[in-house]
Each structure stands twice: as structure tokens, then as C-alpha cells.
CSV table of C-alpha atoms in Angstrom, one decimal:
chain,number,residue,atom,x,y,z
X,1405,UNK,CA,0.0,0.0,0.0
X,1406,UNK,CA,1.6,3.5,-1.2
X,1407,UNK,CA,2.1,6.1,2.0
X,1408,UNK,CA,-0.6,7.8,2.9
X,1409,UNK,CA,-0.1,12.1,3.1
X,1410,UNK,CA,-1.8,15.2,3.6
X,1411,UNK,CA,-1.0,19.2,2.9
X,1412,UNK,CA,-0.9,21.1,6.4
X,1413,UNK,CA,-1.3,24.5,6.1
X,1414,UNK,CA,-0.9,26.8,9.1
X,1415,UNK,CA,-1.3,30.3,10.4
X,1416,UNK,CA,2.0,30.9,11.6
X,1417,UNK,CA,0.9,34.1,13.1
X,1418,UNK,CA,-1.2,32.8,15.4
X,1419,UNK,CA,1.0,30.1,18.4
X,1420,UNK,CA,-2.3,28.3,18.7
X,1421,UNK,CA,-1.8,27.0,15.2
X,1422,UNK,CA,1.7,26.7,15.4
X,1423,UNK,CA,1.2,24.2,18.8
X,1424,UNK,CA,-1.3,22.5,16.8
X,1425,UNK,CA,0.3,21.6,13.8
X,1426,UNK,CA,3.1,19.5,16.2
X,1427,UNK,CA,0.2,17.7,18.0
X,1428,UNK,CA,-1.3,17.1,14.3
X,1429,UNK,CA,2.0,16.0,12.9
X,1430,UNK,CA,2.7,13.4,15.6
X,1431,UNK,CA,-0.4,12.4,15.9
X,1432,UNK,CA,-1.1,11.5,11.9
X,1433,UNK,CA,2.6,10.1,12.2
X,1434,UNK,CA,1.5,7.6,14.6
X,1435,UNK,CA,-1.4,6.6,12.2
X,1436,UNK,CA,1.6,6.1,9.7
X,1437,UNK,CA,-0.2,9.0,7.8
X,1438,UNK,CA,2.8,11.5,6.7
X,1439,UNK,CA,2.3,15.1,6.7
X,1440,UNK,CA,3.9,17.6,3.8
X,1441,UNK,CA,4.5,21.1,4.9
X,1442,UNK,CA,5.2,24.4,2.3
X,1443,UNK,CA,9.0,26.0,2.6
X,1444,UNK,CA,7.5,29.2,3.6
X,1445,UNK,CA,5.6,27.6,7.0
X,1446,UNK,CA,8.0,25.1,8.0
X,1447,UNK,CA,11.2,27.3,9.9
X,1448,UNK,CA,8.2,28.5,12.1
X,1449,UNK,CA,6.3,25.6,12.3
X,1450,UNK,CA,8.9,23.9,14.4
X,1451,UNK,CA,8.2,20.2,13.0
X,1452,UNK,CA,10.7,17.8,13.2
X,1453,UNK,CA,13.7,17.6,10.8
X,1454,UNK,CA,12.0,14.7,8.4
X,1455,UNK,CA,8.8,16.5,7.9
X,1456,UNK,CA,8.6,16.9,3.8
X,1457,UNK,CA,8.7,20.1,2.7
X,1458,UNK,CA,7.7,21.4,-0.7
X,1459,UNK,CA,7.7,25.0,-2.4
X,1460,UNK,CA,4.1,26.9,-2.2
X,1461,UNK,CA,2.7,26.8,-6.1
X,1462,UNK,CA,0.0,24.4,-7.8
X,1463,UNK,CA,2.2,21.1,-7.0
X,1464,UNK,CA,2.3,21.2,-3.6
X,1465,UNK,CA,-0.5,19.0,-2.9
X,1466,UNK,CA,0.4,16.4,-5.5
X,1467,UNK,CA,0.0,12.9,-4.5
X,1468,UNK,CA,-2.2,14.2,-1.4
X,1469,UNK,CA,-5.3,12.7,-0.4
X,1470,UNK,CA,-5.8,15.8,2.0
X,1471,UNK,CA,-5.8,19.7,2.9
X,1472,UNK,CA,-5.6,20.9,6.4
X,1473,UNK,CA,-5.9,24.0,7.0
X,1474,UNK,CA,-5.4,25.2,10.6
X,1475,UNK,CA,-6.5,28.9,11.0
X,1476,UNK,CA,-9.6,30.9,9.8
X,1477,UNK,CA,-11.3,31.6,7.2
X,1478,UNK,CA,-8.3,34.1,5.5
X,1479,UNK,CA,-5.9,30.7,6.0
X,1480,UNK,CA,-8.9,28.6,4.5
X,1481,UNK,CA,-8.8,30.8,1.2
X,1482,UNK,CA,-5.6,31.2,0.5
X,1483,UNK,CA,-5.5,27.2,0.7
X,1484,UNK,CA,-8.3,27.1,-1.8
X,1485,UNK,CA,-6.1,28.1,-4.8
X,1486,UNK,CA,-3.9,25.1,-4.1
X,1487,UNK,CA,-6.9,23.0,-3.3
X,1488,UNK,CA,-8.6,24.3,-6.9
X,1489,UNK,CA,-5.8,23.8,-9.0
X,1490,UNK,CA,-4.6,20.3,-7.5
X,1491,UNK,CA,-8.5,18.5,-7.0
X,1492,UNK,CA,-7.4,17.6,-3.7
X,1493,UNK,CA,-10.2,18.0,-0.8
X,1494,UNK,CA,-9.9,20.4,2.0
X,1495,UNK,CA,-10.5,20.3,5.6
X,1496,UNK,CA,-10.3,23.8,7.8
X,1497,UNK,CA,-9.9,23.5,11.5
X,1498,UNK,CA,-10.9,26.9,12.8
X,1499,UNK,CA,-8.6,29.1,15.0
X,1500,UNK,CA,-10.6,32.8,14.0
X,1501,UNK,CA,-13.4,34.1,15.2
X,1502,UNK,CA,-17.0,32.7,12.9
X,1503,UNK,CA,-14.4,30.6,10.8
X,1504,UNK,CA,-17.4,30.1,8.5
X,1505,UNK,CA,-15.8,27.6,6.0
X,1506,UNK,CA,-14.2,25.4,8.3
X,1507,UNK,CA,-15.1,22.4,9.8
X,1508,UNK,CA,-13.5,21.7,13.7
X,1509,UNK,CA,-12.7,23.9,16.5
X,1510,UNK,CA,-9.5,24.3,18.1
X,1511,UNK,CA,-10.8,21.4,20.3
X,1512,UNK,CA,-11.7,18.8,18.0
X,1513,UNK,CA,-8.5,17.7,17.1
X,1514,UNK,CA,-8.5,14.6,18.2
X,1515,UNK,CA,-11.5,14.0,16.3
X,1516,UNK,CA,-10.2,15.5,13.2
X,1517,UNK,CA,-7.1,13.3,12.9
X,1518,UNK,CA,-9.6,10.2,14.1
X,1519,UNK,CA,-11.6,11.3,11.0
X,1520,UNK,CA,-9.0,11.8,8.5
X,1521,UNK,CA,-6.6,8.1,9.4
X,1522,UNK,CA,-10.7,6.3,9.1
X,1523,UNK,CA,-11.0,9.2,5.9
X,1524,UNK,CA,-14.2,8.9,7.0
X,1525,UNK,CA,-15.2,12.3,6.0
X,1526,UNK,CA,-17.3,13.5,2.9
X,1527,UNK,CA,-16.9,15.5,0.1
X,1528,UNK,CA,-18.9,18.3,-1.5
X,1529,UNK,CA,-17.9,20.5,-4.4
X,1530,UNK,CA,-18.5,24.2,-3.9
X,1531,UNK,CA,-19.2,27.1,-7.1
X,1532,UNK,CA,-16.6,29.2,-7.8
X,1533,UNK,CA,-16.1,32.0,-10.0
X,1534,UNK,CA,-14.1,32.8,-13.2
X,1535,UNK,CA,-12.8,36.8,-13.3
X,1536,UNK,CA,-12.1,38.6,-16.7
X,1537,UNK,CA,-10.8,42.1,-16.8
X,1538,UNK,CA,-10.9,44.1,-20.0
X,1539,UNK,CA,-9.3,47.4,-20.9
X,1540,UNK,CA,-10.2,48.5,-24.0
X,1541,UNK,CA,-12.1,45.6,-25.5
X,1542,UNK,CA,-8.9,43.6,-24.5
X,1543,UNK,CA,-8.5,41.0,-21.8
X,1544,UNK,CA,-5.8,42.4,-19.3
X,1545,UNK,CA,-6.2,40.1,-16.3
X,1546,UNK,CA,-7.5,36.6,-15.0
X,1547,UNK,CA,-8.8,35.7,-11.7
X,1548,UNK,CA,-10.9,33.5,-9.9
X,1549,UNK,CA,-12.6,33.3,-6.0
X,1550,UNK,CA,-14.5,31.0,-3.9
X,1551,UNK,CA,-16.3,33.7,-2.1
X,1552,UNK,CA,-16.2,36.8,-4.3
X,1553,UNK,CA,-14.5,39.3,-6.7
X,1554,UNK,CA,-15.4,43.2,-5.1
X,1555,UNK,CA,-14.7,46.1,-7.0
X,1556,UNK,CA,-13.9,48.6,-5.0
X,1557,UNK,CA,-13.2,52.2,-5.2
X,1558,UNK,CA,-9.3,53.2,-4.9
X,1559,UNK,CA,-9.8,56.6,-3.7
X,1560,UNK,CA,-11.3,57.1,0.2
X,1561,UNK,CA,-12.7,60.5,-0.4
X,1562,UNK,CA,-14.1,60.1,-4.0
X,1563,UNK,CA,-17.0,57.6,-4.8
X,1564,UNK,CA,-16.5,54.9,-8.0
X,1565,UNK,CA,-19.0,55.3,-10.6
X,1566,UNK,CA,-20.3,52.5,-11.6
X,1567,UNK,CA,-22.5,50.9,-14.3
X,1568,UNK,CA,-24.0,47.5,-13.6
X,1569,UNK,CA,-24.6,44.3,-16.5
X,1570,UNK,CA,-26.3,40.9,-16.4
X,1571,UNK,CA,-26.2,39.0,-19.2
X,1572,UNK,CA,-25.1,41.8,-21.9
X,1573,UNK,CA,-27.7,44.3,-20.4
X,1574,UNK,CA,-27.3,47.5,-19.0
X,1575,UNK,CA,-29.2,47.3,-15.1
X,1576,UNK,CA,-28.4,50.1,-13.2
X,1577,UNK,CA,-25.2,53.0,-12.8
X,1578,UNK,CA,-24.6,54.5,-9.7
X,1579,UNK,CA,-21.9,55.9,-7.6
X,1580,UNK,CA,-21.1,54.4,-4.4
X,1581,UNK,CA,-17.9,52.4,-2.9
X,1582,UNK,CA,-17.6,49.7,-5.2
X,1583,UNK,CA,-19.9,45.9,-5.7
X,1584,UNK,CA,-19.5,42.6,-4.4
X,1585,UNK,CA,-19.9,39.6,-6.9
X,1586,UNK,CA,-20.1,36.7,-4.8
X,1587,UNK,CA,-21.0,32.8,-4.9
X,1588,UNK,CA,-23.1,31.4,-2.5
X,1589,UNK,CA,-20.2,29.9,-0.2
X,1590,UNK,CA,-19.6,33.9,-0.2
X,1591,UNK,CA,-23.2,35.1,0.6
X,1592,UNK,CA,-22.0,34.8,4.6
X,1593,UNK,CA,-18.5,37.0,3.9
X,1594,UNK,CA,-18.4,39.8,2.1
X,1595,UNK,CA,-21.5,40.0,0.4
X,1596,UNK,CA,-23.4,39.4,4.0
X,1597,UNK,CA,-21.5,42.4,5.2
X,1598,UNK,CA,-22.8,44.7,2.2
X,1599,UNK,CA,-26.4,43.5,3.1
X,1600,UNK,CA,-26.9,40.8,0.9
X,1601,UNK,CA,-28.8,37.5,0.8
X,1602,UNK,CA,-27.8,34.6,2.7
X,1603,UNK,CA,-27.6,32.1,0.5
X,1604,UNK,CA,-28.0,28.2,1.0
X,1605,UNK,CA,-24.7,26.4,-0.5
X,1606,UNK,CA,-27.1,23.8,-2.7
X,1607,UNK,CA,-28.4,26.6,-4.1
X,1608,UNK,CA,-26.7,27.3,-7.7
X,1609,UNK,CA,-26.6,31.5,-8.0
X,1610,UNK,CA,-24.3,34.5,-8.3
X,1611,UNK,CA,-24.8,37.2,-6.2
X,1612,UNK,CA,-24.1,40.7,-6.8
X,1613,UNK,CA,-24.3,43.3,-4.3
X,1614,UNK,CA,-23.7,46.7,-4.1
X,1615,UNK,CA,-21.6,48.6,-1.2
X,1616,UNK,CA,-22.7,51.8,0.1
X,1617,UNK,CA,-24.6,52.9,-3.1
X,1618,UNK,CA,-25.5,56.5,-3.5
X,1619,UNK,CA,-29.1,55.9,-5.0
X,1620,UNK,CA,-32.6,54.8,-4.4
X,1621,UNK,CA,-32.6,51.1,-6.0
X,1622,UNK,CA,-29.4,49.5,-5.1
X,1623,UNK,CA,-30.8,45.9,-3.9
X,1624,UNK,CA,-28.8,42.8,-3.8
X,1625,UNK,CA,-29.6,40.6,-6.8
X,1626,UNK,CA,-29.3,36.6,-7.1
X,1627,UNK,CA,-29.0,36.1,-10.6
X,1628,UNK,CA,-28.7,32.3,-12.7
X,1629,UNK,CA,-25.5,30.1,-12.4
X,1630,UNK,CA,-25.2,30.3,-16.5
X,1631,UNK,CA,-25.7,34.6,-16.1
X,1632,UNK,CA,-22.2,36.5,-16.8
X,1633,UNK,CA,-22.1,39.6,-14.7
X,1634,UNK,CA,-20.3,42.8,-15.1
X,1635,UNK,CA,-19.2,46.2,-13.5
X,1636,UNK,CA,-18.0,49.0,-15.7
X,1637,UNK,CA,-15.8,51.6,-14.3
X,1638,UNK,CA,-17.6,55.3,-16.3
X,1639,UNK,CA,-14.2,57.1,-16.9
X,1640,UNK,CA,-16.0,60.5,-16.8
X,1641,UNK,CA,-14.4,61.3,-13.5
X,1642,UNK,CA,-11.2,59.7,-14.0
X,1643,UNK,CA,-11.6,57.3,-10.7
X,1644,UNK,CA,-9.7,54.7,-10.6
X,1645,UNK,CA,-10.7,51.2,-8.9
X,1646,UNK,CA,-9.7,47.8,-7.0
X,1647,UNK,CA,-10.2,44.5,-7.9
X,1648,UNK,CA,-10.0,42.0,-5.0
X,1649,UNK,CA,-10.3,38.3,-5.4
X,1650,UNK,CA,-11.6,36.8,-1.6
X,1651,UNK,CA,-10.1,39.5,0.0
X,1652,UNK,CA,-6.2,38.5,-0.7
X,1653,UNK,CA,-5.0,39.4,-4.6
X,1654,UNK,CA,-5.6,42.3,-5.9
X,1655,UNK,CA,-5.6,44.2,-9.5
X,1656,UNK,CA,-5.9,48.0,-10.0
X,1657,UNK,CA,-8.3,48.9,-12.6
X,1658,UNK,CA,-8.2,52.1,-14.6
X,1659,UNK,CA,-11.4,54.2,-15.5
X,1660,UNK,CA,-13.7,52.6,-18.3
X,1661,UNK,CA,-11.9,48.8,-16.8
X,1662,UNK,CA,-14.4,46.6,-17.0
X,1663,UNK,CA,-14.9,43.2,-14.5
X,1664,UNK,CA,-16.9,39.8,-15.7
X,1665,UNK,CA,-17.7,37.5,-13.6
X,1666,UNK,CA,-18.8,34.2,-14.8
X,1667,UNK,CA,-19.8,30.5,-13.3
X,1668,UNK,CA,-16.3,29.1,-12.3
X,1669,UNK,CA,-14.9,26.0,-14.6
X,1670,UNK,CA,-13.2,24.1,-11.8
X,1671,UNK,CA,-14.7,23.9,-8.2
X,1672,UNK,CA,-13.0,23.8,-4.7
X,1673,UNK,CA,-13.5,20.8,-3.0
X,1674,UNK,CA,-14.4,20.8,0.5
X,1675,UNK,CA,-13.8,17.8,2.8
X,1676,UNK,CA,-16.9,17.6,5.5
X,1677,UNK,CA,-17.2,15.7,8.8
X,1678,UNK,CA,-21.2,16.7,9.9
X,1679,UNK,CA,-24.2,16.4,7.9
X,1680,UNK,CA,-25.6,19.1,10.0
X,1681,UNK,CA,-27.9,21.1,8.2
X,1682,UNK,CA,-26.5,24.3,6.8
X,1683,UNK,CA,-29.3,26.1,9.0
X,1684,UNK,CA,-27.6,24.7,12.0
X,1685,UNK,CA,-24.7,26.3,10.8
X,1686,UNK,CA,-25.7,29.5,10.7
X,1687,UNK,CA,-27.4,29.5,14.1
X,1688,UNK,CA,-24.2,28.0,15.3
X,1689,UNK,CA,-21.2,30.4,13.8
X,1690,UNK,CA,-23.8,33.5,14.3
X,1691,UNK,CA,-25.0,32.8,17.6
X,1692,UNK,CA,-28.1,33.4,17.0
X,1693,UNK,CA,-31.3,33.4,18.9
X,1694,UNK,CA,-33.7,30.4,18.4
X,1695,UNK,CA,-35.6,30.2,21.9
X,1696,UNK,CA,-39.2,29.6,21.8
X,1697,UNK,CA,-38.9,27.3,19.0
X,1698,UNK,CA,-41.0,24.1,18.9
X,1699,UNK,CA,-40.4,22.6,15.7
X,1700,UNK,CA,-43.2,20.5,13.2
X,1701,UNK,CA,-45.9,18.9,15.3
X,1702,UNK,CA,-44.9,14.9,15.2
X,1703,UNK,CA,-45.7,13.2,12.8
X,1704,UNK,CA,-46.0,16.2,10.8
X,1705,UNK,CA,-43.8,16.8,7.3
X,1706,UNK,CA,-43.1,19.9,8.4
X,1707,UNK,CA,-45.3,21.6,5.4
């Protein structure tokens, strides 16, 4: 039987993660489960000398049957592009605060690495999105996100004009601080702080959602998976704007840039270890209040 090895990706900021990569390491080891750390992580990480190491870039997770990420939901992310581009499942452990996309707390570790040596865990394929910038009827820049593109004004003290597109129509212009196009794994990031919809992962949408607009219909739309979106810059004022991809790369855009967003090709896949509903999760990672609830009567289908 070939070795057995997961990708362990850690917040090296944060000592709890650091502490808990060692316990994770030793603990897989003994499960004669090897973990693979990047170059960048390992000097902090602290493992021991014959821990594999392996330079950050689409490779690193080759020959992997596993992702873990320990950290929140930023650490989770930036694990996704190695998780997309390699097909390899991924598994957060959250250290953060709501840690929305993972799938342990700090105290289920034990659990997780029970979990992953029995690889009893599931896995569920979550919508991305493709990211086309054009300057000039020309294609200046590719991206993609799990949770959403946002193009955001560059300026503080001047709003971005914008005009608004679904599916090769004009919608709406209006000046504001910039608009969230998000998937449905994104509805509870950025997109839920702008005052969109919460939207149920199942659920096959794009979102996009305006921030701050200066105008009276500015409403968060859900539009079809097979819809392309887009977000023209006017370059009346000469304001120039920010394109950020889940919150960590970035691409300046120039006035009259214009961003589409499209239905991803190639989706993250996310390793799961509850079949909780996703309502559960919500009431869970928001806190929030469900006292006074009763449920269906029994025997009832709950219409």
C-alpha cells in the first residue's frame, strides 16, 4: 500500500496554530499518515527535521489525499487556490473568530485526525467564480474566487461610478464604494456584510451586491448560475478602482476597466465531517437566537 499524506497549512501568526500543527503532525505520524508542509511555513512551524517540505505553487498538494488548514477563514482561502488547481479536498480547522468555511474547533483535534486516518469524511464541491478584466475591449487580467470578486473604489474620499450588466444588459449606474460579486459559499462574507442575501450552498446562484450605493434602488440581486455579470468603471471622473479576489490578490483597474464574472470551470473541493444542516450552521457560527422554538408537530412533514 503506497504512504498515505496530507497538505498542512498553518497560520503561523497565530502560536495556537503553530502548537497544533506538532500535535497534528505526531499524531497523523503515529497513524503512519505523513504530513507535507510548504517552505514558507515550516522554519516556524517547528516540526521535526523529516517533515517533507515542498515549495508553495499548484504542485504542492500532489499525490495528497488531504488539505488541512489550521487557521480561519483568511488561512482557508488562501489554501483554496492550491486545493482548486490540484482537485485535492480540504479540511479547515478553525482558530478565527465565525471561521465560516471550516469544519473543527480548536478542540476537535483529536477528532479531526480520528476522522481523517478512518478518511471517513465526505466531500462536497463548492461554485466558484471565473474573473475577466478588459481594458479596451482587451483581456488584461485573469482571476478567480471562492467567495467573491469586489470592485472597490481606490480613492477614500471620492466615490467609484459605476455601471451595472447581467447577461449583456445595462441594469443600473450609480456611484457608491464599489460591488460585491459573490457565490453562494460567499453570501455569509463579504457580500453578508454589504447587506446581501444569505444564500443556502445547494443553491446554484451568483450574487451581486452593491456597497454603500448612492441611489434609491441599489438591492442585492441573485441572478442564474449560466448569467455573466459585469461592473464597468464610467471614466467620466477619472476614478480609478480595485479589484480584489476573496479579499487577498488584488488588480488596480483604470477608469472605463471593465470586470466579468462568470460560473467558475473548476470547483473547490471541500472535505466535510457533519451532515448538520446548513441552518444549524448559521445559528451555530452566528450565535443566534432560536428560543421559543418548537419545531413541526410529530408526525408532521413539516409543510
Amino acid at each position: 500500500m503506497s504512504e498515505r499524506t496530507v497538505l498542512l497549512l498553518a497560520h503561523t501568526g497565530r502560536p495556537a496554530a503553530v502548537e497544533m500543527a506538532g500535535k497534528l503532525v505526531t499524531a497523523l505520524r503515529a497513524a503512519d499518515v505523513r504530513a507535507r508542509v510548504l517552505e514558507g511555513e515550516s522554519a516556524e512551524l517547528g516540526l521535526p527535521l523529516d517533515t517533507e517540505v515542498v515549495p508553495e505553487g499548484p504542485g504542492a498538494a500532489e499525490g495528497c489525499e488531504l488539505i488541512i488548514v489550521l487557521g480561519g477563514d483568511g488561512t482557508l482561502l488562501r489554501g483554496a487556490d492550491t486545493a482548486r488547481s490540484s482537485g485535492v479536498p480540504i479540511l479547515g480547522v478553525n482558530l478565527g473568530h465565525v471561521g465560516f468555511l471550516a469544519e473543527a474547533e480548536r478542540d476537535d483535534l483529536d477528532y479531526v485526525v480520528e476522522r481523517v486516518v478512518d478518511r471517513d469524511y465526505e466531500v462536497e464541491d463548492r461554485m466558484t467564480i471565473d474573473v475577466l478584466v478588459r481594458t479596451d475591449g482587451r483581456v488584461r487580467h485573469c482571476d478567480w474566487a471562492l467567495n467573491e470578486a469586489s470592485v472597490e473604489k481606490a480613492s477614500r474620499e471620492r466615490m467609484l461610478e459605476t455601471v451595472l450588466e447581467v447577461d449583456g444588459r445595462p441594469l443600473s449606474s450609480f456611484g457608491g464604494d464599489g460591488v460585491v460579486l459573490a457565490t453562494p459559499t460567499g453570501s455569509t462574507a463579504y457580500a453578508f456584510s454589504a447587506g446581501g442575501p444569505v444564500v443556502w450552498p445547494e443553491v446554484e446562484a451568483l450574487l451581486m451586491v452593491p456597497i454603500s450605493a448612492h441611489t434609491l434602488f441599489a438591492k442585492p440581486l441573485v441572478a442564474s448560475p449560466h448569467s455573466v455579470l459585469a461592473v464597468e468603471l464610467l471614466s467620466a471622473n477619472g476614478q480609478q478602482g480595485v479589484l480584489w479576489c476573496d479579499g487577498g490578490r488584488s488588480f488596480d483597474l483604470p477608469p472605463g476597466a471593465r470586470v466579468e464574472v462568470r460560473r467558475g470551470k473548476v470547483p473547490v473541493r471541500l472535505a466535510r465531517l457533519h451532515k448538520a444542516p446548513f441552518t444549524d450552521r448559521l445559528v451555530a457560527k452566528f450565535a443566534l437566537p432560536v428560543t421559543g422554538w418548537r419545531g413541526a408537530p410529530e408526525g408532521s412533514d413539516g409543510a
